[in-house]
Short mmCIF file of C-alpha atoms in Angstrom, two decimals:
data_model
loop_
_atom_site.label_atom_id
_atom_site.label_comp_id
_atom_site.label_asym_id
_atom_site.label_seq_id
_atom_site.Cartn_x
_atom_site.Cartn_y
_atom_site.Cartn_z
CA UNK E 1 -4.12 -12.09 -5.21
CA UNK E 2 -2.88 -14.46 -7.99
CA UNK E 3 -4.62 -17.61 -8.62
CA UNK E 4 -2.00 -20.12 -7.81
CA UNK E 5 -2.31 -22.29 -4.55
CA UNK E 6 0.66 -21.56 -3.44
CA UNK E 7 -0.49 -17.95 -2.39
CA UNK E 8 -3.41 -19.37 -1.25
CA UNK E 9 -2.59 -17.56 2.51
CA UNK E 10 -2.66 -14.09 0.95
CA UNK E 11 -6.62 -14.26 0.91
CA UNK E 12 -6.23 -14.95 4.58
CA UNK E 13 -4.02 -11.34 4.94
CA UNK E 14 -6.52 -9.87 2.26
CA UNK E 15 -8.81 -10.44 4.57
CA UNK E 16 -7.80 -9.60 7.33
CA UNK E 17 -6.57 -6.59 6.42
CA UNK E 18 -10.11 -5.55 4.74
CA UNK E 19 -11.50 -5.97 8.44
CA UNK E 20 -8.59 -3.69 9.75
CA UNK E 21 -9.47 -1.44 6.85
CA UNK E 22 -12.80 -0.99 5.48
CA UNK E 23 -15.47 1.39 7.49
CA UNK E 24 -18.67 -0.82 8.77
CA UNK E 25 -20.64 -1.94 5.27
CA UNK E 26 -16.84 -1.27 3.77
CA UNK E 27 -16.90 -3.56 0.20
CA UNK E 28 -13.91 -6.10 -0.48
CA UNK E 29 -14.17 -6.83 -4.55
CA UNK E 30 -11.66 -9.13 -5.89
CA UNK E 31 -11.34 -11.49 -9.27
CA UNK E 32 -10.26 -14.94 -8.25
CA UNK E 33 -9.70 -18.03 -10.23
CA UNK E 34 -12.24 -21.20 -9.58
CA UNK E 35 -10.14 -24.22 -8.88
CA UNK E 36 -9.56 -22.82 -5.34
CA UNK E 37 -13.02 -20.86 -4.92
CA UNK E 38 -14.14 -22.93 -1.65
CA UNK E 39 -11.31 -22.05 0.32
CA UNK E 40 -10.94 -18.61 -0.91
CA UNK E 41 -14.15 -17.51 0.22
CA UNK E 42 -13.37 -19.58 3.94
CA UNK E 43 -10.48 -17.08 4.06
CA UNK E 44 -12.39 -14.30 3.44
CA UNK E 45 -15.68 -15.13 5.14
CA UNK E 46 -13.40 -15.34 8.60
CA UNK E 47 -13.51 -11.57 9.05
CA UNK E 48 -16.25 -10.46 6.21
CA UNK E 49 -19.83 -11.39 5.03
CA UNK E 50 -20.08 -13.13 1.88
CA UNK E 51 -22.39 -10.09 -0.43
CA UNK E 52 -22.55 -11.33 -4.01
CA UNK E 53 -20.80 -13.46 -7.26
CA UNK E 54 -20.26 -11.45 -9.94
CA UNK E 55 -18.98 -12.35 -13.32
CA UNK E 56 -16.45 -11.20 -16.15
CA UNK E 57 -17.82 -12.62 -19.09
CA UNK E 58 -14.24 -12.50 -21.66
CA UNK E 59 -13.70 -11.87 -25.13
CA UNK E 60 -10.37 -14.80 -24.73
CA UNK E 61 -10.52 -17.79 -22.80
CA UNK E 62 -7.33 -18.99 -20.92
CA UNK E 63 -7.17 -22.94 -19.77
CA UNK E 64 -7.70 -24.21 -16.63
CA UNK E 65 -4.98 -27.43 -17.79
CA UNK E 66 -5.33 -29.58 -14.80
CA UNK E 67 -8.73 -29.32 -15.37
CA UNK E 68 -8.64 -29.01 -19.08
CA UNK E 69 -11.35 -26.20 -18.79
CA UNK E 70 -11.78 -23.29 -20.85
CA UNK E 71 -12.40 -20.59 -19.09
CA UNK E 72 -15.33 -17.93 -20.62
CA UNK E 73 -15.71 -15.69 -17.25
CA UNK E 74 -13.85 -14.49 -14.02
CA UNK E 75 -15.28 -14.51 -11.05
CA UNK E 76 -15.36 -11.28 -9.27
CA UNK E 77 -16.39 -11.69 -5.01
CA UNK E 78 -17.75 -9.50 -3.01
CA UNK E 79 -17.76 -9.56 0.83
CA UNK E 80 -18.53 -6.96 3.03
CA UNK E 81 -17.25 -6.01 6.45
CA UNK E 82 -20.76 -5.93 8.71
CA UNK E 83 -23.27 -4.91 9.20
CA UNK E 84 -24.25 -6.48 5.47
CA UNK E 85 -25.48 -2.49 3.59
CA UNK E 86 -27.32 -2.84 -0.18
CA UNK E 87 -24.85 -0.16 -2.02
CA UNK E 88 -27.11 2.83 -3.28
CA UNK E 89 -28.84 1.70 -6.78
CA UNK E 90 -29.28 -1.85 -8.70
CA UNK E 91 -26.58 -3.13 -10.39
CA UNK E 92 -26.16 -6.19 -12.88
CA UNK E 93 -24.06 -9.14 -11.76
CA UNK E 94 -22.47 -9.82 -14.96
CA UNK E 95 -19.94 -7.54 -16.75
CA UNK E 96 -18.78 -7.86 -20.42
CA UNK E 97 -15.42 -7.61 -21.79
CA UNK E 98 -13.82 -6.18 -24.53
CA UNK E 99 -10.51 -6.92 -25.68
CA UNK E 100 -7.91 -7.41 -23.10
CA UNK E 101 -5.60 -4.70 -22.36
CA UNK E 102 -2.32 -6.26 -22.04
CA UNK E 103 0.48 -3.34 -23.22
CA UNK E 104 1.82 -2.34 -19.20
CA UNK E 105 1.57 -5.97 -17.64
CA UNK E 106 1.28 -9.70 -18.23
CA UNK E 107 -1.66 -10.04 -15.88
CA UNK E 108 -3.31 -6.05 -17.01
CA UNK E 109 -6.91 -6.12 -16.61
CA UNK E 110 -9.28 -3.90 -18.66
CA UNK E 111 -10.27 -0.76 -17.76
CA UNK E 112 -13.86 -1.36 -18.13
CA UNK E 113 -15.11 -3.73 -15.45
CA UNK E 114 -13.01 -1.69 -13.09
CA UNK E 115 -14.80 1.42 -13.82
CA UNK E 116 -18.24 0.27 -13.71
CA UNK E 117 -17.69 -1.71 -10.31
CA UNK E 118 -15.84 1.59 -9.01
CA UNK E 119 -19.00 3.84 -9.88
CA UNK E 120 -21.46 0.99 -8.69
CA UNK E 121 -19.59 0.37 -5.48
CA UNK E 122 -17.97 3.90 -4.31
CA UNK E 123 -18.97 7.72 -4.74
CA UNK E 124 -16.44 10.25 -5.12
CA UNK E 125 -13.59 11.14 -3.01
CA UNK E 126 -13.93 7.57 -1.34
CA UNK E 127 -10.80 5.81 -0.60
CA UNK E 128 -9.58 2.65 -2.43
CA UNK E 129 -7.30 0.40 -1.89
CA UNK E 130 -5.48 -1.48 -4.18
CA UNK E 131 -2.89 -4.14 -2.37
CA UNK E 132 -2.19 -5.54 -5.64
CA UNK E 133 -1.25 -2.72 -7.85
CA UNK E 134 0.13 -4.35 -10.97
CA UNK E 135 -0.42 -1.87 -13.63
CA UNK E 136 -2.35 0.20 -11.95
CA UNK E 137 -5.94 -0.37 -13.40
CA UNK E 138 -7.63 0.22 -10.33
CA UNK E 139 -5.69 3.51 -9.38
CA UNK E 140 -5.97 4.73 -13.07
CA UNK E 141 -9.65 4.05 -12.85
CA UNK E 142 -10.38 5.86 -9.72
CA UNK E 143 -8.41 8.81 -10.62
CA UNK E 144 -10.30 8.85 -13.50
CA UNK E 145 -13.63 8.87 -11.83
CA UNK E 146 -12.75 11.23 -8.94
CA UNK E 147 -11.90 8.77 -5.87
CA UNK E 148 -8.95 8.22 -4.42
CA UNK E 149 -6.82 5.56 -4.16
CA UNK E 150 -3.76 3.78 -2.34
CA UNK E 151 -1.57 0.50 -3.86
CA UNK E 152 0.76 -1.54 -2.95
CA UNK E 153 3.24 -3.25 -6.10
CA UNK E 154 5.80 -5.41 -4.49
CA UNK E 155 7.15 -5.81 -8.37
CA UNK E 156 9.40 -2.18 -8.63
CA UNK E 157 8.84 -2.64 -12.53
CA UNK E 158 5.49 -3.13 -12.13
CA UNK E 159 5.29 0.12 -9.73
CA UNK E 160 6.81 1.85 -12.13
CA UNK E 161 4.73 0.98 -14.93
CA UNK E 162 1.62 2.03 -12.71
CA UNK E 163 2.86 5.56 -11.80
CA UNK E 164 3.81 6.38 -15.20
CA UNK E 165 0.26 5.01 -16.33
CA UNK E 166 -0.56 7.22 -13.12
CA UNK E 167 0.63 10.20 -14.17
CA UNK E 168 -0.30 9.98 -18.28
CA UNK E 169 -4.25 9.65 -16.82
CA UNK E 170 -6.39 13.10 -16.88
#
């Protein structure tokens, strides 16, 4: 969901719809901002366990202004729907950027972190799904690495951009 405060309630339909959604050990992964971490996680945590904290260490470093911070990481949660399940192998808790992709959307993420958290968290043919489409990094990542995937863009342009992006991925 996007950092602002005033979508602050979405985490509360993010989660509840994970716990509608997700099979038993089911992962929720999302990147969040930090000035509203606390309550974030309270949203989520009412219908999933808190798993881990992982972090996007990045290559540019946006401001926080009210809190004249600059940002060097994202913060990426992960909750699970219970019973609490260890997915299949280790995996490290920190992920490193490269440049930002930012040609198909203002927001874009890069491909990478996506791909390694899809391989770590999912095998193939599972089902993602992607309630925040954007540009379609998620769905373009899963594609690419043989799972499959459902979004939701309430931006047409944005949709747009993502099935085109869709559609040019082998």
């Amino acid at each position: 969901p996007p950092y602002p405060y005033e979508y602050i309630e979405l985490w509360s339909d993010l989660s509840d719809a994970a716990y509608r959604l997700l099979k038993p050990s089911g992962f929720l992964i999302a990147y969040t901002g930090k000035m509203h971490l606390y309550e974030v996680m309270e949203r989520l945590n009412a219908n999933l366990e808190y798993y881990w904290l992982m972090s996007y260490k990045m290559t540019r470093f946006p401001a926080v202004h009210p809190r004249r911070i600059n940002v060097s990481d994202r913060t990426i949660l992960v909750f699970q729907k219970p019973p609490i399940k260890a997915q299949d192998e280790y995996i490290f808790d920190s992920i490193k950027s490269k440049e930002p992709e930012k040609d198909k959307h203002e927001w874009q993420q890069s491909e990478d972190p996506f791909e390694y958290l899809i391989e770590k968290f999912t095998k193939p043919n599972d089902l993602i799904y992607e309630p925040f489409l954007g540009s379609g990094t998620t769905a373009v990542c899963a594609k690419r690495l043989h799972r499959r995937c459902i979004g939701h863009e309430i931006d047409p342009i944005s949709f747009q951009k993502s099935r085109e992006r869709l559609a040019d991925t082998d």
